[in-house]
Amino acid sequence: MPYKTLRTTLLTCGSLALMSAAAVAAERTEEMVITASRVEKPLSTIPNTVTLIDQAELERQLSIQNDLSTVLGNLIPSFSPSRQKMTSAGESLRGRKPLYLIDGIPQSNPLRSGGRDGHTISPLMLERVEVLHGANAIHGLGAAGGIINLITKRPSDGLEQSLRVDVGFQTERLSESLDRGVNYSLSNRIDQFDVLASVGYRDNGIAYDANGKVIGVDNTQGDTMAAEEYDLFLKTGYNWDDQRIELMVNRFNIESDHKWASVPGDEDKGVPSGAVREQPPGDGARNRVTTIGLSYENAEMLGHSFRVQLFSQDFEATYGAQITPIATFQDPAYGPDLIDQSQNNSEKRGLKLTLVKDEVAGLPLSLVYGIDVLEDETWQALIQTDRTWVPETRYNNYAPYVQAEFTGIEHVTLTAGVRHEESKLEVDDFTTLASYGSRFVKGGEPDFSETLYNVGGTYQFTETWRAFANYSEAFSMPDVGRVLRGINEDDQEVEKFLNLTPILTENSEFGLEYDNGTVNAQLSYYISDSDFGQRLQRGADGIYTVKREKTEVDGIEFRVGWAVTELDTLGLRYAEAEGRYDSDQDGKVDSDLDGTNISPDRVNLSWDRRWTDTLSSRLQVNHLRDRSVKNSSDVTINKFNGYTTVDASADIQVGPGVLSVSVQNLTNRDYFTYYSQSSPNDLRNFKGIGRSFGLAYQLSF
């Protein structure tokens, strides 16, 4: 069915579904509170598409697969399918890169996006996940596709301990496929002092496809199978009067066991990549991240509520060495067939100041204003030869902002805001690798400024119907490191290099919601444009380069549920997007974005049932639709064959705790992953995980 025809059909069906209270269902029975919009606000007043994943929903998904990207994709169809690897490169929200946060602290690395921002904390440390869809500047740099805010757990009111033990396995070879995990937390509140401490450990086995063959290990980008992971988490605070000071520290590490080597497949013949038990060269791939946040809140300061947050993030991502030499790393000075590997480092420091004033001058007007400050120092080294691939890059940014909300019209909420970004990029003189011609590049300190606007509104025109609309802008740096390291021409200067110009993304959205207490549905349409955007293109050696081009993405998101009985709830979520870019620089988009830049159209179906007070279950279906990628001549250059997977899980009260039982890929569907098909590569021609089983027992005492 043609894309535009499908869209028209879906919009019509969506409208009919919304009009029928008997054909739609409630996903939520109470109004949610959202912090992804900077301050706590009722969900009904936010003029954006928002997804909130609460702790119960999060734990249910984690019993099936302990991978955050998989969880997001299962519940947000406009989010890309998980790569089932340590890397999240190419994963997008609404066809653009989202900004990951932990309690408002940025985790994404815009200066050298190494694709690891989805692996900076164990999901078991989270209380909920809040996702603000679409480009925005609420938290500043990098939210071209939206915001994924990972909210960590809070201390309990009294002494509470929690222990979770889980195992996962496949029937092919139990000993090789066995996953083991344990998580312990202790929380207490004594007078005005509270604390929560948690420690988690995982040891993941190897994975098999539906045919019982070992899935290829990604030695270079990193893999979550055949890997060890630990997380140390602390949150402590002190309350007095209307004030609170809080410290949050998280130390996360995931590292390959470095005992499996990848075996190339054959994409043309349909032969998947594999793995053999053999130690690859160099060091194993790993992620080491330390996130620290110190915040102070005062509910009453000169007629305002006040919050200031100081934060830091130290990020170290090591990428493994390929068994066969990579052409990009070759240098005659080190001899032939050189094996090397890279390490991406980023150190962030920042401040976020937020003041809130309600009923300004006695009017139904509230203001949120303040300033954000960010310092980011990023570099990428080749650690076996001690060479520099990406030079040390320093980014300094400050951004004052103000956001207003007006509620003086009955049933209407109007919002508008402005944010001014002042940024400077500092790069010293450097020389590119020999494979790029050993080009000398003159450093510099280019500066950028941009004023960003947003405006939106919601209208509650009946008790059950709500409409919303918004326009917003996002400010992002291109992948600076990838741009700088790829310079292959003489006489280049950082201050004059056009490809370092920031990306301004404009997002417009219109949505309609229905909720009658037992029925909840939402339909939204969005357009996202960048006149000088960013697209990733893979080279012959598998190394991606940045292409700066005009890009346009538009799409729809539809979600609906139906509380069929008091015990049963059915859910449907659908997302469809079309993305195009300007391939010939004539100012008009003419070619389709491929799978490394946009997600496939997807349907998520679910059935939740509460059988008894001690037994509940969930059955979910994920269907990824076929997609063809055409160039400017309307010739198909890539084709994705969609697939359907089914997962099942159940929670059973056993003694003082809860036993979770799950089956991933229940029908044992045999498929090549979305990225393997979208970016053909013999070394990464990965199959998806076959049928796998999980058991978890959680006890609170």
XYZ file of C-alpha atoms in Angstrom:
701
model
C 0.000 0.000 0.000
C 1.470 3.440 -0.888
C 2.703 5.481 2.047
C 0.252 8.383 1.654
C -2.664 5.990 1.167
C -1.700 4.076 4.293
C -1.468 7.310 6.260
C -4.936 8.426 5.126
C -6.376 5.023 5.966
C -4.786 4.969 9.408
C -5.914 8.499 10.222
C -9.472 7.562 9.258
C -9.361 4.350 11.284
C -7.818 6.226 14.185
C -10.611 8.797 14.176
C -13.257 6.065 14.130
C -11.522 4.279 16.978
C -11.412 7.439 19.028
C -15.137 7.982 18.525
C -16.045 4.540 19.804
C -15.707 4.157 23.557
C -16.441 0.484 23.135
C -13.487 -0.053 20.824
C -10.734 1.670 22.727
C -9.212 1.264 26.138
C -7.648 2.963 29.060
C -3.880 2.903 29.370
C -4.015 5.069 32.490
C -6.776 5.913 34.913
C -5.164 8.909 36.566
C -3.314 12.007 35.475
C 0.453 11.657 35.370
C 3.092 14.083 36.589
C 5.946 14.725 34.171
C 9.395 16.125 34.961
C 10.853 15.777 31.472
C 9.434 19.233 30.772
C 11.778 20.770 33.404
C 9.206 21.166 36.161
C 6.454 18.925 37.483
C 3.294 19.379 35.420
C 0.086 17.432 34.900
C 0.250 15.416 31.717
C -2.926 17.055 30.423
C -1.251 20.490 30.288
C 1.720 19.440 28.139
C 1.269 20.197 24.405
C 3.498 17.318 23.315
C 3.375 13.581 22.886
C 4.703 12.090 26.115
C 5.289 8.473 27.088
C 5.677 7.581 30.750
C 6.975 4.114 31.643
C 6.297 3.511 35.325
C 8.187 1.085 37.539
C 5.693 -1.763 37.198
C 5.745 -1.555 33.409
C 9.514 -1.225 33.393
C 10.018 -4.289 35.596
C 7.650 -6.335 33.438
C 9.677 -5.512 30.325
C 12.987 -6.146 32.087
C 11.819 -9.644 32.978
C 11.749 -10.316 29.215
C 14.950 -8.542 28.173
C 17.356 -6.556 30.345
C 18.169 -4.097 27.548
C 16.843 -0.540 27.787
C 16.679 -0.051 24.004
C 14.508 -3.157 23.688
C 12.216 -1.885 26.453
C 11.831 1.485 24.740
C 11.098 -0.127 21.374
C 8.496 -2.465 22.884
C 6.560 0.492 24.303
C 7.407 3.323 21.877
C 7.091 2.196 18.234
C 8.632 5.448 16.928
C 11.851 4.420 18.692
C 14.210 2.282 16.624
C 14.471 -1.483 17.147
C 17.264 -2.446 19.494
C 20.499 -3.586 17.896
C 20.765 -6.202 20.680
C 24.365 -5.047 21.147
C 26.354 -2.714 23.403
C 26.076 -0.006 20.761
C 22.975 2.072 20.146
C 24.441 3.713 17.025
C 21.693 4.383 14.518
C 18.915 4.136 17.099
C 16.597 7.118 16.803
C 13.347 8.623 18.054
C 11.150 10.019 15.309
C 14.064 9.657 12.901
C 16.500 11.781 14.914
C 18.887 11.354 17.834
C 17.265 11.706 21.267
C 18.942 13.244 24.299
C 19.447 10.742 27.126
C 19.327 12.101 30.685
C 19.698 10.556 34.137
C 17.736 12.715 36.588
C 18.189 15.598 34.140
C 21.957 15.023 33.719
C 22.984 14.648 30.052
C 24.326 11.220 29.069
C 24.550 11.702 25.310
C 27.887 12.735 23.830
C 27.117 15.113 20.964
C 30.757 16.015 20.216
C 31.624 12.366 19.395
C 28.551 10.244 19.436
C 29.925 6.769 19.957
C 26.520 5.124 20.211
C 26.803 4.112 23.862
C 24.459 6.647 25.529
C 21.832 3.948 26.113
C 24.277 2.010 28.319
C 25.231 4.336 31.179
C 23.094 2.903 34.013
C 21.445 -0.388 34.892
C 17.679 -0.192 34.204
C 17.128 -1.809 37.616
C 18.203 1.469 39.244
C 15.294 3.310 37.618
C 11.938 4.260 39.080
C 10.469 5.301 35.742
C 11.322 6.563 32.272
C 9.848 9.723 30.807
C 10.009 10.313 27.066
C 9.207 13.678 25.514
C 8.721 13.089 21.786
C 10.021 15.504 19.154
C 12.724 18.147 18.863
C 12.886 20.597 21.775
C 15.343 22.727 23.724
C 13.945 22.170 27.234
C 17.256 20.677 28.376
C 19.454 22.247 25.734
C 21.915 20.556 23.446
C 21.108 17.400 21.532
C 17.354 16.743 21.757
C 16.673 16.640 17.999
C 14.449 13.573 18.341
C 13.226 14.191 21.869
C 14.246 13.535 25.472
C 14.596 10.176 27.246
C 14.808 11.037 30.936
C 15.816 8.107 33.155
C 14.470 8.844 36.636
C 16.297 6.953 39.377
C 14.684 5.426 42.435
C 14.039 7.489 45.568
C 14.679 6.576 49.204
C 11.766 4.976 51.034
C 10.060 6.442 54.097
C 11.332 3.656 56.345
C 13.810 0.811 56.408
C 13.388 -1.267 53.271
C 15.579 -3.828 51.578
C 15.133 -5.403 48.177
C 16.790 -8.399 46.537
C 16.336 -9.480 42.926
C 17.885 -12.591 41.401
C 17.382 -13.526 37.769
C 18.564 -16.048 35.191
C 18.084 -16.266 31.445
C 18.854 -19.144 29.118
C 18.251 -20.835 25.785
C 17.800 -24.559 25.312
C 20.567 -24.946 22.701
C 23.423 -24.944 25.217
C 22.334 -24.031 28.706
C 25.844 -23.506 30.088
C 26.931 -21.186 27.262
C 23.690 -19.174 27.061
C 23.144 -18.724 30.808
C 22.618 -15.141 31.981
C 22.867 -14.458 35.720
C 21.974 -11.292 37.572
C 21.608 -10.074 41.139
C 20.586 -6.695 42.525
C 20.417 -5.593 46.167
C 19.221 -2.277 47.559
C 18.928 -0.760 51.026
C 16.850 2.316 51.781
C 15.939 4.191 54.950
C 14.815 7.527 56.304
C 15.866 8.743 59.757
C 14.346 12.056 60.763
C 15.406 14.513 58.057
C 18.039 12.282 56.472
C 17.354 9.625 53.819
C 19.499 7.266 51.793
C 19.211 4.651 49.066
C 22.151 2.421 48.130
C 22.026 -0.252 45.474
C 24.463 -2.635 43.815
C 23.856 -4.773 40.752
C 25.823 -7.419 38.878
C 25.164 -9.320 35.641
C 27.039 -12.027 33.774
C 25.580 -12.550 30.302
C 26.100 -15.693 28.264
C 26.222 -16.132 24.516
C 23.040 -15.961 22.402
C 21.698 -18.271 19.715
C 19.444 -17.567 16.739
C 16.267 -19.467 15.881
C 18.299 -22.168 14.124
C 20.443 -22.843 17.180
C 23.541 -21.137 15.798
C 25.703 -18.717 17.778
C 24.872 -15.113 16.904
C 27.799 -13.064 15.678
C 29.667 -11.100 18.330
C 30.335 -7.453 17.547
C 33.926 -7.294 18.775
C 34.388 -3.697 17.601
C 31.238 -1.814 18.606
C 30.719 -4.028 21.632
C 28.239 -6.666 22.689
C 25.965 -7.224 25.672
C 26.195 -11.002 25.305
C 29.299 -12.691 26.686
C 29.781 -9.641 28.907
C 29.893 -8.670 32.585
C 28.128 -5.645 34.043
C 28.036 -3.959 37.426
C 26.364 -0.843 38.767
C 26.916 0.989 42.075
C 24.233 3.543 42.932
C 23.810 5.970 45.833
C 21.197 8.632 46.466
C 21.111 10.498 49.757
C 19.430 13.676 50.910
C 18.673 15.967 53.820
C 15.396 17.885 54.305
C 14.667 20.919 56.461
C 11.795 23.390 56.324
C 10.880 23.622 52.609
C 14.392 22.814 51.488
C 16.285 19.727 50.361
C 19.848 18.960 49.359
C 20.503 15.707 47.489
C 23.504 13.798 46.166
C 23.257 11.128 43.470
C 26.226 9.007 42.356
C 26.161 6.193 39.818
C 29.103 4.099 38.640
C 28.334 1.811 35.713
C 30.559 -0.664 33.893
C 29.864 -3.189 31.158
C 32.724 -5.134 29.606
C 33.102 -7.950 27.106
C 34.598 -11.150 28.515
C 36.842 -11.115 25.419
C 36.528 -14.856 24.797
C 34.524 -14.883 21.558
C 35.689 -13.778 18.109
C 33.372 -12.764 15.298
C 33.146 -14.796 12.084
C 32.039 -12.882 8.966
C 28.903 -13.985 7.162
C 27.913 -13.467 3.545
C 25.192 -10.896 3.059
C 24.669 -11.724 -0.629
C 24.134 -15.429 0.115
C 22.112 -14.899 3.280
C 24.782 -16.399 5.532
C 24.689 -14.781 8.999
C 27.719 -13.652 10.963
C 28.804 -16.084 13.647
C 31.281 -16.421 16.503
C 33.842 -18.921 17.739
C 35.360 -19.313 21.183
C 38.651 -17.558 20.585
C 40.275 -14.493 22.132
C 40.274 -11.542 19.720
C 43.268 -9.178 19.518
C 43.572 -6.106 21.730
C 41.358 -5.236 24.689
C 37.676 -6.099 25.018
C 34.949 -3.541 24.337
C 33.620 -1.805 27.440
C 31.681 1.156 28.802
C 32.695 2.909 32.047
C 30.547 5.813 33.173
C 30.411 7.812 36.402
C 27.514 10.236 36.841
C 27.301 12.618 39.817
C 24.560 15.109 40.601
C 24.284 17.510 43.548
C 21.054 19.476 43.830
C 19.508 22.011 46.176
C 15.800 22.833 46.239
C 13.887 25.543 48.071
C 10.108 25.613 47.742
C 9.906 29.247 48.877
C 12.641 31.717 47.973
C 11.507 35.300 47.423
C 8.174 34.135 46.067
C 9.761 31.511 43.814
C 10.514 27.847 43.978
C 14.206 27.407 43.316
C 16.361 24.510 42.165
C 20.024 24.344 41.246
C 21.837 21.235 40.072
C 25.570 20.736 39.695
C 26.600 17.682 37.721
C 29.476 15.804 36.180
C 29.800 12.812 33.912
C 33.009 10.926 33.108
C 32.512 8.680 30.116
C 34.937 6.121 28.688
C 33.944 3.836 25.818
C 36.464 1.345 24.478
C 35.817 -0.222 21.088
C 37.348 -3.595 20.318
C 39.830 -4.456 17.600
C 38.723 -6.317 14.499
C 40.480 -9.572 13.674
C 41.098 -8.311 10.150
C 42.903 -4.945 9.849
C 40.736 -1.844 9.359
C 41.888 0.270 6.421
C 41.271 3.515 8.329
C 43.837 2.583 11.006
C 46.672 1.653 8.630
C 49.899 3.677 8.768
C 53.180 2.739 6.997
C 55.100 3.921 10.059
C 53.692 0.949 12.019
C 54.137 -1.693 9.336
C 51.553 -3.665 7.350
C 48.323 -5.247 8.642
C 48.122 -3.015 11.705
C 45.546 -3.980 14.345
C 44.321 -1.096 16.479
C 41.263 -0.015 18.440
C 39.750 3.244 19.595
C 38.585 4.705 22.889
C 36.102 7.551 23.145
C 36.428 9.819 26.210
C 34.147 12.597 27.378
C 34.196 14.688 30.544
C 31.186 16.891 31.238
C 30.641 19.489 33.941
C 27.591 21.657 34.236
C 25.006 23.645 36.134
C 21.232 23.859 35.716
C 19.434 26.707 37.475
C 15.623 26.718 37.536
C 13.260 29.239 39.135
C 9.478 28.961 39.077
C 7.055 31.816 39.737
C 3.326 31.083 39.859
C 0.546 33.675 39.472
C 2.806 36.454 38.262
C 1.291 39.792 39.338
C -1.825 37.911 40.433
C -2.468 36.710 36.888
C -3.064 33.122 35.723
C 0.483 33.131 34.427
C 3.454 31.086 35.577
C 7.083 31.507 34.584
C 9.941 29.036 34.554
C 13.302 30.635 33.914
C 16.994 30.191 34.591
C 20.273 29.348 32.947
C 22.170 26.219 31.930
C 25.960 25.985 31.760
C 27.848 23.095 30.148
C 31.524 22.276 29.650
C 32.320 19.198 27.570
C 35.798 17.918 26.765
C 35.900 15.027 24.305
C 38.616 13.115 22.448
C 39.103 9.742 20.756
C 42.400 7.856 20.812
C 43.787 4.725 19.169
C 44.973 2.969 22.296
C 47.238 0.261 20.864
C 49.504 2.787 19.099
C 48.792 5.856 21.271
C 47.644 7.889 18.271
C 44.985 10.603 18.204
C 41.984 9.928 15.976
C 39.776 12.774 17.218
C 41.675 15.727 18.701
C 40.827 17.059 22.142
C 37.716 19.147 21.608
C 36.400 21.545 24.241
C 32.842 22.821 24.121
C 31.565 25.634 26.338
C 27.922 26.623 26.392
C 25.613 28.794 28.432
C 21.929 29.275 27.757
C 19.459 31.537 29.575
C 15.820 30.609 29.051
C 12.279 31.533 30.031
C 9.110 29.496 29.649
C 5.612 30.871 30.259
C 2.297 29.124 30.844
C -1.073 30.915 30.695
C -4.257 29.305 32.076
C -6.620 32.303 32.021
C -8.945 30.821 29.404
C -11.257 28.045 30.552
C -10.149 24.585 29.373
C -7.134 26.087 27.590
C -3.449 26.023 28.495
C -1.052 28.117 26.410
C 2.727 27.848 26.576
C 5.556 29.787 24.979
C 9.265 30.007 25.579
C 12.584 31.272 24.357
C 16.097 29.987 24.943
C 19.317 31.642 23.799
C 22.340 29.410 23.177
C 25.885 30.811 23.278
C 28.524 28.215 22.408
C 32.233 28.056 21.717
C 34.197 25.143 20.292
C 37.947 24.961 20.959
C 40.189 22.687 18.882
C 44.001 22.769 18.794
C 46.035 22.195 15.633
C 46.075 18.514 14.686
C 47.011 16.072 11.947
C 44.613 13.430 10.659
C 45.482 9.745 10.390
C 47.648 8.521 7.514
C 44.621 6.925 5.837
C 43.122 10.416 5.443
C 46.376 11.708 3.989
C 47.983 12.946 7.251
C 46.342 16.330 6.660
C 47.366 19.201 8.901
C 44.318 21.064 10.181
C 44.641 24.476 11.764
C 42.783 24.667 15.051
C 40.530 27.450 16.155
C 37.742 28.631 18.417
C 34.561 28.994 16.365
C 31.594 30.319 18.295
C 27.912 29.927 17.616
C 24.755 31.536 18.912
C 21.141 30.674 18.321
C 17.836 31.806 19.769
C 15.283 29.024 19.972
C 11.534 29.381 20.303
C 8.617 27.187 21.232
C 4.889 27.744 21.413
C 2.078 25.344 22.159
C -1.367 24.879 23.554
C -3.876 22.350 24.820
C -7.660 22.533 24.655
C -9.840 20.304 26.832
C -13.027 20.754 24.825
C -14.985 18.043 26.695
C -14.285 15.884 29.712
C -13.056 13.133 27.417
C -11.489 14.984 24.459
C -8.273 16.981 24.387
C -6.350 18.505 21.501
C -2.807 19.822 21.559
C -0.419 21.480 19.153
C 3.124 22.796 19.385
C 6.038 24.233 17.475
C 9.524 23.853 18.916
C 13.163 24.135 17.905
C 16.198 22.109 18.939
C 19.890 23.003 18.883
C 22.475 20.272 18.265
C 26.099 20.053 17.337
C 26.927 17.653 14.521
C 29.108 14.675 15.405
C 32.122 16.992 15.697
C 34.636 14.206 16.263
C 33.469 12.238 13.250
C 33.612 15.399 11.115
C 37.118 16.398 12.271
C 38.702 12.962 11.983
C 37.331 12.559 8.437
C 38.982 15.675 6.952
C 40.894 14.501 3.866
C 41.719 17.777 2.113
C 44.634 20.160 2.622
C 44.480 23.717 3.985
C 41.460 23.218 6.245
C 40.813 25.458 9.257
C 38.479 24.637 12.111
C 37.062 28.164 12.239
C 36.112 28.063 8.552
C 34.911 24.485 8.297
C 31.228 24.639 7.343
C 30.460 21.082 8.457
C 30.876 22.174 12.096
C 27.850 24.478 11.858
C 25.228 23.462 14.481
C 22.014 21.713 13.503
C 18.743 23.601 13.993
C 15.763 21.249 13.958
C 12.214 22.588 13.669
C 9.372 20.413 14.922
C 5.630 20.933 14.496
C 3.037 18.606 15.969
C -0.715 18.258 16.285
C -2.407 15.689 18.489
C -5.813 14.489 19.606
C -6.588 12.497 22.772
C -9.607 10.648 24.109
C -10.025 9.431 27.696
C -13.294 8.500 29.378
C -11.778 6.835 32.427
C -11.709 3.372 30.926
C -10.714 4.417 27.439
C -7.490 6.153 26.440
C -6.229 6.868 22.924
C -3.956 9.357 21.205
C -3.254 10.250 17.594
C -0.505 12.706 16.608
C 1.100 13.962 13.412
C 4.495 15.669 13.304
C 6.899 17.315 10.869
C 10.607 17.654 11.679
C 12.904 19.642 9.358
C 16.588 20.627 9.335
C 17.919 22.875 6.578
C 21.479 21.711 7.319
C 21.014 18.380 9.036
C 23.149 15.316 9.619
C 23.141 11.874 8.010
C 25.445 8.915 8.671
C 26.947 7.097 5.688
C 28.968 3.887 6.019
C 32.259 3.586 4.146
C 33.721 0.456 2.565
C 35.648 -0.357 5.772
C 32.564 -0.022 7.962
C 33.557 3.391 9.365
C 30.740 5.934 9.243
C 31.156 9.517 8.041
C 28.884 12.517 8.535
C 27.017 14.030 5.608
C 25.585 17.518 6.174
C 22.385 17.836 4.158
C 18.867 19.144 4.336
C 16.661 16.501 5.958
C 12.925 16.187 6.469
C 11.029 13.665 8.571
C 7.288 13.449 9.051
C 5.121 10.792 10.585
C 2.250 9.720 12.776
C 2.000 8.027 16.153
C -1.135 6.254 17.315
C -1.815 4.444 20.549
C -4.989 2.977 21.958
C -5.984 0.536 24.662
C -9.169 -1.221 25.650
C -10.048 -2.395 29.150
C -12.148 -5.262 27.834
C -13.007 -6.443 31.327
C -11.858 -5.588 34.825
C -9.168 -8.231 34.316
C -8.128 -7.718 30.673
C -6.525 -4.811 28.837
C -5.645 -4.778 25.151
C -3.201 -2.280 23.675
C -2.144 -1.140 20.229
C 0.636 1.286 19.361
C 1.617 2.261 15.839
C 4.254 4.552 14.366
C 4.965 5.443 10.764
C 7.626 7.822 9.465
C 9.016 8.996 6.170
C 12.462 10.595 6.024
C 14.240 12.157 3.068
C 17.418 14.129 2.448
C 18.911 16.397 -0.209
C 21.528 14.294 -2.015
C 22.584 16.861 -4.642
C 22.598 20.056 -2.550
C 19.899 21.757 -4.650
C 17.796 22.626 -1.603
C 15.172 19.921 -2.216
C 14.965 16.546 -0.515
C 15.109 13.749 -3.073
C 16.342 10.508 -1.446
C 15.078 8.259 1.349
C 16.849 8.038 4.687
C 18.102 4.507 5.338
C 17.856 2.313 8.420
C 20.895 3.844 10.118
C 19.013 7.146 10.231
C 15.327 6.270 10.689
C 13.274 3.491 12.264
C 10.867 1.213 10.373
C 7.110 1.526 10.595
C 6.012 -0.626 13.507
C 2.958 -2.060 15.269
C 3.074 -3.082 18.946
C 0.184 -5.158 20.298
C -0.315 -6.272 23.896
C -2.710 -8.202 26.118
C -2.449 -7.837 29.885
C -4.522 -10.020 32.196
C -4.845 -10.211 35.959
C -5.900 -13.822 36.514
C -6.005 -13.662 40.315
C -4.692 -11.405 43.049
C -1.421 -13.349 42.862
C -1.091 -14.027 39.117
C -0.876 -11.665 36.136
C 0.444 -12.039 32.596
C 1.347 -10.127 29.440
C 1.490 -11.190 25.813
C 3.035 -8.718 23.360
C 3.593 -8.713 19.611
C 6.055 -6.509 17.713
C 5.643 -6.258 13.956
C 8.164 -4.324 11.853
C 6.841 -3.502 8.388
C 8.767 -3.840 5.135
C 10.606 -0.744 3.933
C 12.235 0.143 0.616
C 14.904 2.842 0.374
C 15.036 4.758 -2.911
C 17.601 7.209 -4.222
C 17.017 10.447 -6.139
C 16.420 8.462 -9.349
C 13.599 6.506 -7.662
C 15.708 3.345 -7.798
C 15.459 0.975 -4.826
C 18.929 0.724 -3.269
C 18.016 -1.182 -0.112
C 15.122 -3.287 1.058
C 14.160 -4.302 4.567
C 12.059 -7.435 5.015
C 9.957 -6.952 8.103
C 9.394 -9.522 10.818
C 7.129 -10.267 13.766
C 8.195 -11.373 17.236
C 6.072 -12.453 20.193
C 6.984 -12.237 23.899
C 5.143 -13.599 26.927
C 5.596 -13.065 30.651
C 3.853 -13.786 33.935
C 4.224 -12.564 37.521
C 3.334 -14.971 40.325
C 3.259 -14.278 44.055
C 5.454 -16.977 45.596
C 5.968 -16.732 49.332
C 7.001 -13.214 50.356
C 8.227 -12.294 46.859
C 7.254 -12.251 43.188
C 8.436 -14.791 40.624
C 8.582 -13.549 37.026
C 8.594 -16.062 34.172
C 9.166 -14.940 30.579
C 9.731 -16.157 27.040
C 11.301 -13.861 24.453
C 10.614 -14.621 20.776
C 7.978 -17.167 21.756
C 7.483 -18.481 18.198
C 11.263 -18.754 17.631
C 11.068 -16.436 14.614
C 14.151 -16.551 12.388
C 15.159 -13.083 11.164
C 18.021 -10.758 10.335
C 17.933 -7.617 12.495
C 16.804 -4.276 11.134
C 20.328 -2.847 11.061
C 21.845 -5.922 9.439
C 19.380 -5.557 6.591
C 19.458 -1.762 6.402
C 23.253 -1.438 6.350
C 24.526 -4.630 4.665
C 27.877 -5.744 6.029
C 29.309 -9.278 6.039
C 30.943 -8.749 9.435
C 27.677 -7.530 11.024
C 25.121 -9.653 9.219
C 23.504 -10.533 12.548
C 20.481 -12.716 13.150
C 18.070 -11.838 15.941
C 17.915 -13.761 19.220
C 15.919 -17.002 19.052
C 13.530 -18.265 21.713
C 14.909 -17.553 25.182
C 13.597 -18.022 28.707
C 13.853 -15.924 31.834
C 13.227 -16.383 35.549
C 13.440 -13.635 38.165
C 12.555 -13.539 41.850
C 12.173 -10.240 43.680
C 11.818 -9.903 47.423
C 11.245 -6.754 49.476
C 11.656 -6.867 53.249
